């Protein structure tokens, strides 16, 4: 789950990280009032969950409230990489001397969190890493000790930060790490962290990405989710308690268990196909949940066959079979379906599907091969390319 810039910065502020005292506007008139209240030049910033706002014209400097209203009017409703701007952040303009990048994320190879910093702040850190990786300082953090002061000093020294700013930088770095850790984030970054004309550090922009699996511990953060900017299928899946990610292939996959789902996707590739989605219905899924999952899969026009791979442990095979039939009554389709049911009540499940014109398989390899062949035949019959 991604947070908007204004949401991220408000979370940062709760940990003592200095941020501009801006406000959100949803209309040009609100932007005018906020700018007049701030009483100095302001920056109007589009709030969308994608990068490249500045290049798209979504960030403007307004010298007075009238300009703030004018720019807000132009930015609100703007389309940036397929997303419509519905809110703008009106921040006091800062007099910037230096820009720094500071962020924390997970280094899976090292199995630890890593804090990164660069003197090349204000630009895309991925571009810095690609073109001038030597400009990025990285420090791995022991999860039992947290970020230590000496590590923050090493970072400050590594990016060439003047000693007079070290104390404030260390405080911000440690606060950012606490924010990252305590909110189950996978990313927390400030870009840019600036030195202002009055020689103070200020987080001008912020970004947080939260681990969905930890949101049950943070209901106040879960409420910040922007459902307007989610793909409809993914929003529907989340509401139904399904783990779903849309992909670009043609084999729709419905599986119970993340590991089994990954294996199923790999098997479709082994036989020359490509998965259209990752979809884990989880353990103990009932018929209504299965029906919702199938409706989501069939809503994808790229799907040319559906592969069900169900291992009946907690999940009963007969419940899955009922869910499939329930969904097909609501969403009739000619898309071929291959079913592999094994485990609890597998015979009952197969009996339920016996008259449903399903293709059955005894093994995953057989099921994947049949699903790929069925997709090719379906595409050929319709004059499409599989």
Tab-separated table of C-alpha atoms in Angstrom:
chain	number	residue	atom	x	y	z
A	1	UNK	CA	0.000	0.000	0.000
A	2	UNK	CA	1.387	3.382	-1.058
A	3	UNK	CA	0.818	6.613	0.807
A	4	UNK	CA	0.485	9.981	-0.873
A	5	UNK	CA	3.196	12.550	-0.281
A	6	UNK	CA	1.086	14.539	2.177
A	7	UNK	CA	0.168	11.383	4.103
A	8	UNK	CA	3.787	10.247	4.279
A	9	UNK	CA	4.976	13.627	5.509
A	10	UNK	CA	2.266	13.801	8.157
A	11	UNK	CA	3.421	10.378	9.410
A	12	UNK	CA	7.023	11.625	9.380
A	13	UNK	CA	6.020	14.658	11.428
A	14	UNK	CA	4.708	12.335	14.127
A	15	UNK	CA	8.283	11.102	14.588
A	16	UNK	CA	9.729	14.593	14.841
A	17	UNK	CA	10.926	14.929	11.256
A	18	UNK	CA	10.587	18.584	10.196
A	19	UNK	CA	8.203	19.116	7.270
A	20	UNK	CA	6.658	22.191	5.621
A	21	UNK	CA	3.357	23.180	7.244
A	22	UNK	CA	1.182	22.768	4.180
A	23	UNK	CA	-2.406	21.689	3.666
A	24	UNK	CA	-4.446	19.698	1.170
A	25	UNK	CA	-6.830	21.376	-1.292
A	26	UNK	CA	-9.435	19.708	-3.470
A	27	UNK	CA	-10.629	22.895	-5.215
A	28	UNK	CA	-8.878	25.990	-6.608
A	29	UNK	CA	-10.689	28.129	-4.026
A	30	UNK	CA	-9.302	26.022	-1.187
A	31	UNK	CA	-5.800	26.434	-2.647
A	32	UNK	CA	-6.353	30.205	-2.706
A	33	UNK	CA	-7.423	30.258	0.949
A	34	UNK	CA	-4.497	28.073	2.064
A	35	UNK	CA	-1.996	30.215	0.167
A	36	UNK	CA	-3.448	33.361	1.720
A	37	UNK	CA	-3.224	31.767	5.173
A	38	UNK	CA	0.428	30.769	4.611
A	39	UNK	CA	1.209	34.318	3.520
A	40	UNK	CA	4.270	33.587	1.348
A	41	UNK	CA	5.065	31.931	-1.991
A	42	UNK	CA	3.746	28.360	-2.090
A	43	UNK	CA	4.275	25.213	-4.108
A	44	UNK	CA	1.222	23.505	-5.612
A	45	UNK	CA	1.912	19.758	-5.865
A	46	UNK	CA	-0.319	17.151	-7.493
A	47	UNK	CA	-1.078	14.214	-5.201
A	48	UNK	CA	-0.990	11.040	-7.282
A	49	UNK	CA	0.639	7.706	-6.528
A	50	UNK	CA	3.129	7.857	-9.397
A	51	UNK	CA	6.424	9.591	-10.018
A	52	UNK	CA	7.207	12.214	-12.634
A	53	UNK	CA	4.748	14.826	-11.390
A	54	UNK	CA	7.121	17.700	-12.038
A	55	UNK	CA	7.854	16.688	-15.632
A	56	UNK	CA	4.117	16.337	-16.254
A	57	UNK	CA	3.430	19.861	-15.004
A	58	UNK	CA	1.999	18.747	-11.684
A	59	UNK	CA	4.294	20.897	-9.510
A	60	UNK	CA	4.161	24.695	-9.718
A	61	UNK	CA	5.544	27.628	-7.712
A	62	UNK	CA	2.895	30.246	-6.939
A	63	UNK	CA	4.019	33.690	-5.790
A	64	UNK	CA	0.624	34.747	-4.445
A	65	UNK	CA	-2.861	33.330	-3.706
A	66	UNK	CA	-4.165	34.234	-7.168
A	67	UNK	CA	-1.417	32.201	-8.823
A	68	UNK	CA	-2.062	29.376	-6.357
A	69	UNK	CA	-5.696	29.309	-7.449
A	70	UNK	CA	-4.728	29.435	-11.113
A	71	UNK	CA	-2.196	26.595	-10.858
A	72	UNK	CA	-4.514	24.474	-8.698
A	73	UNK	CA	-7.220	24.895	-11.324
A	74	UNK	CA	-4.823	23.655	-14.013
A	75	UNK	CA	-3.462	20.724	-11.984
A	76	UNK	CA	-6.727	19.413	-10.496
A	77	UNK	CA	-8.235	17.026	-13.016
A	78	UNK	CA	-4.903	16.590	-14.813
A	79	UNK	CA	-4.083	13.088	-16.017
A	80	UNK	CA	-0.628	11.934	-14.923
A	81	UNK	CA	0.352	8.470	-16.168
A	82	UNK	CA	-3.267	7.364	-16.249
A	83	UNK	CA	-4.217	8.778	-12.832
A	84	UNK	CA	-6.476	11.786	-12.324
A	85	UNK	CA	-5.329	14.442	-9.868
A	86	UNK	CA	-8.044	14.969	-7.248
A	87	UNK	CA	-5.978	16.709	-4.553
A	88	UNK	CA	-3.104	19.157	-4.428
A	89	UNK	CA	-0.735	19.863	-1.565
A	90	UNK	CA	-0.142	23.554	-0.901
A	91	UNK	CA	3.244	23.848	0.823
A	92	UNK	CA	5.223	26.955	1.785
A	93	UNK	CA	8.042	27.443	-0.718
A	94	UNK	CA	11.483	26.735	0.734
A	95	UNK	CA	14.700	28.626	0.087
A	96	UNK	CA	16.948	25.678	-0.769
A	97	UNK	CA	20.727	25.556	-0.471
A	98	UNK	CA	21.314	21.810	-0.836
A	99	UNK	CA	19.242	18.723	-1.656
A	100	UNK	CA	19.879	15.262	-0.184
A	101	UNK	CA	18.269	11.853	-0.661
A	102	UNK	CA	17.590	9.752	2.459
A	103	UNK	CA	15.658	6.502	2.533
A	104	UNK	CA	15.205	3.123	4.230
A	105	UNK	CA	14.150	-0.070	2.510
A	106	UNK	CA	14.597	-3.838	2.724
A	107	UNK	CA	17.688	-5.511	1.321
A	108	UNK	CA	16.411	-9.040	0.786
A	109	UNK	CA	19.824	-10.389	-0.182
A	110	UNK	CA	21.315	-9.157	3.108
A	111	UNK	CA	18.131	-10.002	5.050
A	112	UNK	CA	18.289	-6.610	6.734
A	113	UNK	CA	17.009	-3.111	6.349
A	114	UNK	CA	19.338	-0.727	4.581
A	115	UNK	CA	19.537	3.052	4.883
A	116	UNK	CA	20.638	4.844	1.746
A	117	UNK	CA	21.669	8.446	1.259
A	118	UNK	CA	23.024	10.529	-1.565
A	119	UNK	CA	24.167	14.097	-2.055
A	120	UNK	CA	22.334	13.913	-5.410
A	121	UNK	CA	18.926	14.536	-3.880
A	122	UNK	CA	15.827	15.779	-5.655
A	123	UNK	CA	16.204	13.374	-8.592
A	124	UNK	CA	15.145	9.788	-9.210
A	125	UNK	CA	17.332	7.617	-6.946
A	126	UNK	CA	17.059	4.746	-9.456
A	127	UNK	CA	18.719	6.959	-12.065
A	128	UNK	CA	21.475	7.866	-9.607
A	129	UNK	CA	22.020	4.174	-8.823
A	130	UNK	CA	22.200	3.369	-12.535
A	131	UNK	CA	24.448	6.201	-13.711
A	132	UNK	CA	26.546	7.145	-10.667
A	133	UNK	CA	26.218	4.384	-8.031
A	134	UNK	CA	29.261	5.667	-6.183
A	135	UNK	CA	27.174	8.641	-5.049
A	136	UNK	CA	24.941	6.419	-2.903
A	137	UNK	CA	26.005	5.513	0.643
A	138	UNK	CA	24.463	2.353	2.107
A	139	UNK	CA	24.409	1.194	5.722
A	140	UNK	CA	22.800	-2.109	6.806
A	141	UNK	CA	20.933	-1.996	10.105
A	142	UNK	CA	20.937	-4.718	12.748
A	143	UNK	CA	17.249	-5.348	13.597
A	144	UNK	CA	18.112	-5.936	17.257
A	145	UNK	CA	20.111	-2.730	17.639
A	146	UNK	CA	18.395	-0.365	15.224
A	147	UNK	CA	20.201	2.526	13.554
A	148	UNK	CA	23.071	3.639	15.759
A	149	UNK	CA	24.391	7.210	15.967
A	150	UNK	CA	27.779	6.204	14.572
A	151	UNK	CA	26.085	4.714	11.498
A	152	UNK	CA	24.157	7.944	10.878
A	153	UNK	CA	27.427	9.866	11.255
A	154	UNK	CA	29.078	7.546	8.729
A	155	UNK	CA	26.262	8.305	6.298
A	156	UNK	CA	26.567	12.046	6.844
A	157	UNK	CA	30.311	11.865	6.320
A	158	UNK	CA	29.896	9.617	3.275
A	159	UNK	CA	27.698	12.114	1.443
A	160	UNK	CA	29.971	15.026	2.352
A	161	UNK	CA	27.519	16.743	4.677
A	162	UNK	CA	29.075	19.633	6.608
A	163	UNK	CA	29.661	18.809	10.266
A	164	UNK	CA	27.382	21.627	11.473
A	165	UNK	CA	24.370	19.643	10.165
A	166	UNK	CA	25.313	16.257	11.595
A	167	UNK	CA	23.335	16.507	14.833
A	168	UNK	CA	20.102	17.384	13.033
A	169	UNK	CA	20.765	14.814	10.310
A	170	UNK	CA	21.308	12.044	12.870
A	171	UNK	CA	18.020	12.888	14.574
A	172	UNK	CA	16.159	12.774	11.259
A	173	UNK	CA	17.850	9.541	10.150
A	174	UNK	CA	16.992	7.746	13.381
A	175	UNK	CA	13.423	9.087	13.286
A	176	UNK	CA	13.013	7.889	9.698
A	177	UNK	CA	14.203	4.407	10.646
A	178	UNK	CA	11.781	4.251	13.597
A	179	UNK	CA	8.968	5.384	11.317
A	180	UNK	CA	9.886	2.690	8.792
A	181	UNK	CA	10.146	-0.072	11.385
A	182	UNK	CA	7.177	0.755	13.604
A	183	UNK	CA	4.760	1.101	10.680
A	184	UNK	CA	5.759	-2.138	8.901
A	185	UNK	CA	6.947	-0.199	5.865
A	186	UNK	CA	8.891	-1.645	2.956
A	187	UNK	CA	10.073	1.837	1.980
A	188	UNK	CA	10.322	5.209	3.706
A	189	UNK	CA	12.171	7.954	1.895
A	190	UNK	CA	12.711	11.702	1.931
A	191	UNK	CA	13.600	13.111	-1.460
A	192	UNK	CA	14.664	15.787	-1.167
A	193	UNK	CA	15.808	16.385	2.370
A	194	UNK	CA	16.981	19.979	1.980
A	195	UNK	CA	19.217	22.409	3.777
A	196	UNK	CA	17.367	25.717	3.841
A	197	UNK	CA	18.795	29.217	3.673
A	198	UNK	CA	18.545	29.492	7.472
A	199	UNK	CA	20.692	26.341	7.824
A	200	UNK	CA	18.050	23.829	8.915
A	201	UNK	CA	17.067	20.447	7.466
A	202	UNK	CA	13.569	20.040	6.062
A	203	UNK	CA	11.780	17.067	4.476
A	204	UNK	CA	10.296	18.642	1.349
A	205	UNK	CA	8.925	15.426	-0.128
A	206	UNK	CA	8.118	12.040	1.362
A	207	UNK	CA	7.142	8.568	0.275
A	208	UNK	CA	6.069	5.485	2.187
A	209	UNK	CA	5.155	2.017	0.962
A	210	UNK	CA	3.529	-0.194	3.601
A	211	UNK	CA	3.433	-3.979	3.824
A	212	UNK	CA	-0.218	-4.939	3.369
A	213	UNK	CA	0.320	-7.942	5.632
A	214	UNK	CA	1.068	-5.626	8.550
A	215	UNK	CA	-1.879	-3.266	8.116
A	216	UNK	CA	-4.004	-5.109	10.673
A	217	UNK	CA	-1.640	-3.647	13.274
A	218	UNK	CA	-2.109	-0.118	11.924
A	219	UNK	CA	-5.802	0.613	11.331
A	220	UNK	CA	-5.077	4.347	11.215
A	221	UNK	CA	-2.788	3.759	8.238
A	222	UNK	CA	-5.162	1.306	6.550
A	223	UNK	CA	-7.761	4.085	6.508
A	224	UNK	CA	-5.410	6.174	4.362
A	225	UNK	CA	-5.663	3.772	1.407
A	226	UNK	CA	-6.624	5.589	-1.780
A	227	UNK	CA	-9.049	3.164	-3.385
A	228	UNK	CA	-9.658	5.542	-6.315
A	229	UNK	CA	-6.146	4.855	-7.576
A	230	UNK	CA	-6.272	1.069	-7.269
A	231	UNK	CA	-7.012	-1.200	-10.203
A	232	UNK	CA	-10.708	-2.203	-9.871
A	233	UNK	CA	-9.869	-5.919	-9.929
A	234	UNK	CA	-7.252	-5.569	-7.188
A	235	UNK	CA	-9.608	-3.488	-5.029
A	236	UNK	CA	-12.358	-6.096	-5.463
A	237	UNK	CA	-9.935	-8.897	-4.587
A	238	UNK	CA	-8.696	-7.132	-1.477
A	239	UNK	CA	-12.251	-6.552	-0.246
A	240	UNK	CA	-12.950	-10.265	-0.716
A	241	UNK	CA	-9.799	-11.255	1.172
A	242	UNK	CA	-8.007	-12.526	-1.930
A	243	UNK	CA	-4.353	-12.025	-2.861
A	244	UNK	CA	-4.445	-10.929	-6.491
A	245	UNK	CA	-1.928	-9.355	-8.840
A	246	UNK	CA	-2.707	-8.819	-12.508
A	247	UNK	CA	-0.078	-9.949	-15.014
A	248	UNK	CA	0.186	-9.795	-18.805
A	249	UNK	CA	-0.335	-13.431	-19.791
A	250	UNK	CA	-3.279	-15.480	-21.041
A	251	UNK	CA	-3.603	-18.318	-18.467
A	252	UNK	CA	-5.846	-17.329	-15.570
A	253	UNK	CA	-4.711	-19.075	-12.387
A	254	UNK	CA	-6.726	-19.813	-9.240
A	255	UNK	CA	-4.748	-21.530	-6.503
A	256	UNK	CA	-4.865	-21.892	-2.721
A	257	UNK	CA	-1.505	-21.026	-1.206
A	258	UNK	CA	1.121	-18.523	-2.299
A	259	UNK	CA	3.850	-21.105	-2.844
A	260	UNK	CA	1.534	-23.335	-4.850
A	261	UNK	CA	0.438	-20.295	-6.865
A	262	UNK	CA	4.040	-19.451	-7.769
A	263	UNK	CA	4.694	-23.064	-8.762
A	264	UNK	CA	1.551	-23.100	-10.900
A	265	UNK	CA	2.623	-19.925	-12.676
A	266	UNK	CA	6.063	-21.396	-13.320
A	267	UNK	CA	4.541	-24.563	-14.761
A	268	UNK	CA	2.442	-22.608	-17.259
A	269	UNK	CA	5.670	-20.967	-18.463
A	270	UNK	CA	7.401	-24.351	-18.681
A	271	UNK	CA	4.824	-25.513	-21.234
A	272	UNK	CA	4.968	-22.321	-23.301
A	273	UNK	CA	2.204	-20.295	-21.690
A	274	UNK	CA	2.159	-17.179	-19.571
A	275	UNK	CA	0.148	-16.498	-16.391
A	276	UNK	CA	-2.477	-13.763	-16.524
A	277	UNK	CA	-2.469	-13.270	-12.774
A	278	UNK	CA	-1.315	-14.327	-9.357
A	279	UNK	CA	-4.395	-15.284	-7.335
A	280	UNK	CA	-4.319	-17.011	-3.962
A	281	UNK	CA	-7.760	-17.764	-2.523
A	282	UNK	CA	-6.175	-18.788	0.787
A	283	UNK	CA	-7.079	-21.579	3.142
A	284	UNK	CA	-10.667	-22.459	3.955
A	285	UNK	CA	-12.141	-20.551	1.006
A	286	UNK	CA	-15.901	-21.019	0.662
A	287	UNK	CA	-17.955	-21.101	-2.514
A	288	UNK	CA	-18.723	-17.366	-2.507
A	289	UNK	CA	-15.019	-16.490	-2.286
A	290	UNK	CA	-14.167	-18.856	-5.123
A	291	UNK	CA	-16.965	-17.346	-7.221
A	292	UNK	CA	-15.597	-13.844	-6.641
A	293	UNK	CA	-12.114	-14.990	-7.631
A	294	UNK	CA	-13.353	-16.532	-10.860
A	295	UNK	CA	-15.330	-13.411	-11.759
A	296	UNK	CA	-12.161	-11.337	-11.318
A	297	UNK	CA	-10.184	-13.703	-13.571
A	298	UNK	CA	-12.836	-13.767	-16.292
A	299	UNK	CA	-13.084	-9.971	-16.287
A	300	UNK	CA	-9.598	-9.885	-17.838
A	301	UNK	CA	-10.072	-9.903	-21.650
A	302	UNK	CA	-6.606	-11.424	-22.131
A	303	UNK	CA	-7.554	-14.674	-20.389
A	304	UNK	CA	-7.879	-17.554	-22.864
A	305	UNK	CA	-8.024	-20.422	-20.373
A	306	UNK	CA	-8.345	-20.816	-16.615
A	307	UNK	CA	-6.283	-23.214	-14.532
A	308	UNK	CA	-7.573	-24.287	-11.113
A	309	UNK	CA	-4.960	-25.959	-8.933
A	310	UNK	CA	-6.485	-26.729	-5.531
A	311	UNK	CA	-4.829	-28.736	-2.797
A	312	UNK	CA	-7.611	-29.588	-0.363
A	313	UNK	CA	-6.266	-29.324	3.137
A	314	UNK	CA	-8.167	-26.626	4.965
A	315	UNK	CA	-9.839	-25.723	1.679
A	316	UNK	CA	-12.426	-28.339	0.697
A	317	UNK	CA	-12.474	-29.367	-2.948
A	318	UNK	CA	-16.279	-29.602	-3.027
A	319	UNK	CA	-16.570	-25.977	-1.850
A	320	UNK	CA	-14.254	-24.880	-4.645
A	321	UNK	CA	-16.312	-26.825	-7.172
A	322	UNK	CA	-19.540	-25.176	-5.959
A	323	UNK	CA	-17.894	-21.768	-6.216
A	324	UNK	CA	-16.857	-22.424	-9.798
A	325	UNK	CA	-20.395	-23.391	-10.804
A	326	UNK	CA	-21.855	-20.432	-8.909
A	327	UNK	CA	-19.598	-18.013	-10.768
A	328	UNK	CA	-20.350	-19.595	-14.128
A	329	UNK	CA	-24.067	-19.093	-13.561
A	330	UNK	CA	-23.449	-15.367	-13.086
A	331	UNK	CA	-20.720	-14.961	-15.715
A	332	UNK	CA	-21.277	-17.457	-18.541
A	333	UNK	CA	-18.122	-17.913	-20.604
A	334	UNK	CA	-16.675	-19.995	-23.407
A	335	UNK	CA	-13.165	-19.761	-21.925
A	336	UNK	CA	-11.888	-23.334	-21.394
A	337	UNK	CA	-11.181	-24.398	-17.839
A	338	UNK	CA	-8.747	-26.972	-16.525
A	339	UNK	CA	-9.266	-28.262	-13.001
A	340	UNK	CA	-6.922	-30.166	-10.742
A	341	UNK	CA	-8.478	-31.002	-7.382
A	342	UNK	CA	-6.628	-33.097	-4.844
A	343	UNK	CA	-7.122	-33.565	-1.121
A	344	UNK	CA	-10.133	-33.089	1.156
A	345	UNK	CA	-13.391	-34.097	-0.576
A	346	UNK	CA	-11.678	-34.322	-3.979
A	347	UNK	CA	-14.048	-37.041	-5.220
A	348	UNK	CA	-17.084	-34.953	-4.261
A	349	UNK	CA	-15.556	-31.963	-6.010
A	350	UNK	CA	-14.921	-33.890	-9.210
A	351	UNK	CA	-18.459	-35.267	-9.138
A	352	UNK	CA	-19.906	-31.742	-8.860
A	353	UNK	CA	-17.888	-30.643	-11.902
A	354	UNK	CA	-18.480	-33.827	-13.912
A	355	UNK	CA	-21.313	-32.320	-15.969
A	356	UNK	CA	-19.794	-28.836	-16.258
A	357	UNK	CA	-17.682	-29.494	-19.370
A	358	UNK	CA	-14.436	-29.008	-17.438
A	359	UNK	CA	-11.057	-30.397	-18.448
A	360	UNK	CA	-9.664	-32.395	-15.540
A	361	UNK	CA	-6.075	-33.326	-14.683
A	362	UNK	CA	-4.447	-35.562	-12.095
A	363	UNK	CA	-1.117	-33.719	-11.782
A	364	UNK	CA	0.004	-30.097	-11.933
A	365	UNK	CA	2.199	-30.773	-14.956
A	366	UNK	CA	-0.744	-32.316	-16.810
A	367	UNK	CA	-3.025	-29.453	-15.787
A	368	UNK	CA	-0.571	-26.764	-16.907
A	369	UNK	CA	0.025	-28.477	-20.251
A	370	UNK	CA	-3.704	-28.821	-20.888
A	371	UNK	CA	-4.332	-25.185	-19.904
A	372	UNK	CA	-1.706	-23.938	-22.368
A	373	UNK	CA	-3.055	-26.136	-25.162
A	374	UNK	CA	-6.627	-25.042	-24.441
A	375	UNK	CA	-5.603	-21.368	-24.535
A	376	UNK	CA	-3.923	-21.826	-27.927
A	377	UNK	CA	-6.956	-23.610	-29.333
A	378	UNK	CA	-9.320	-20.961	-27.932
A	379	UNK	CA	-7.233	-18.193	-29.510
A	380	UNK	CA	-7.056	-20.038	-32.857
A	381	UNK	CA	-10.823	-20.523	-32.974
A	382	UNK	CA	-11.253	-16.771	-32.575
A	383	UNK	CA	-8.551	-15.800	-34.978
A	384	UNK	CA	-6.379	-14.402	-32.202
A	385	UNK	CA	-2.724	-14.885	-31.429
A	386	UNK	CA	-2.091	-16.831	-28.217
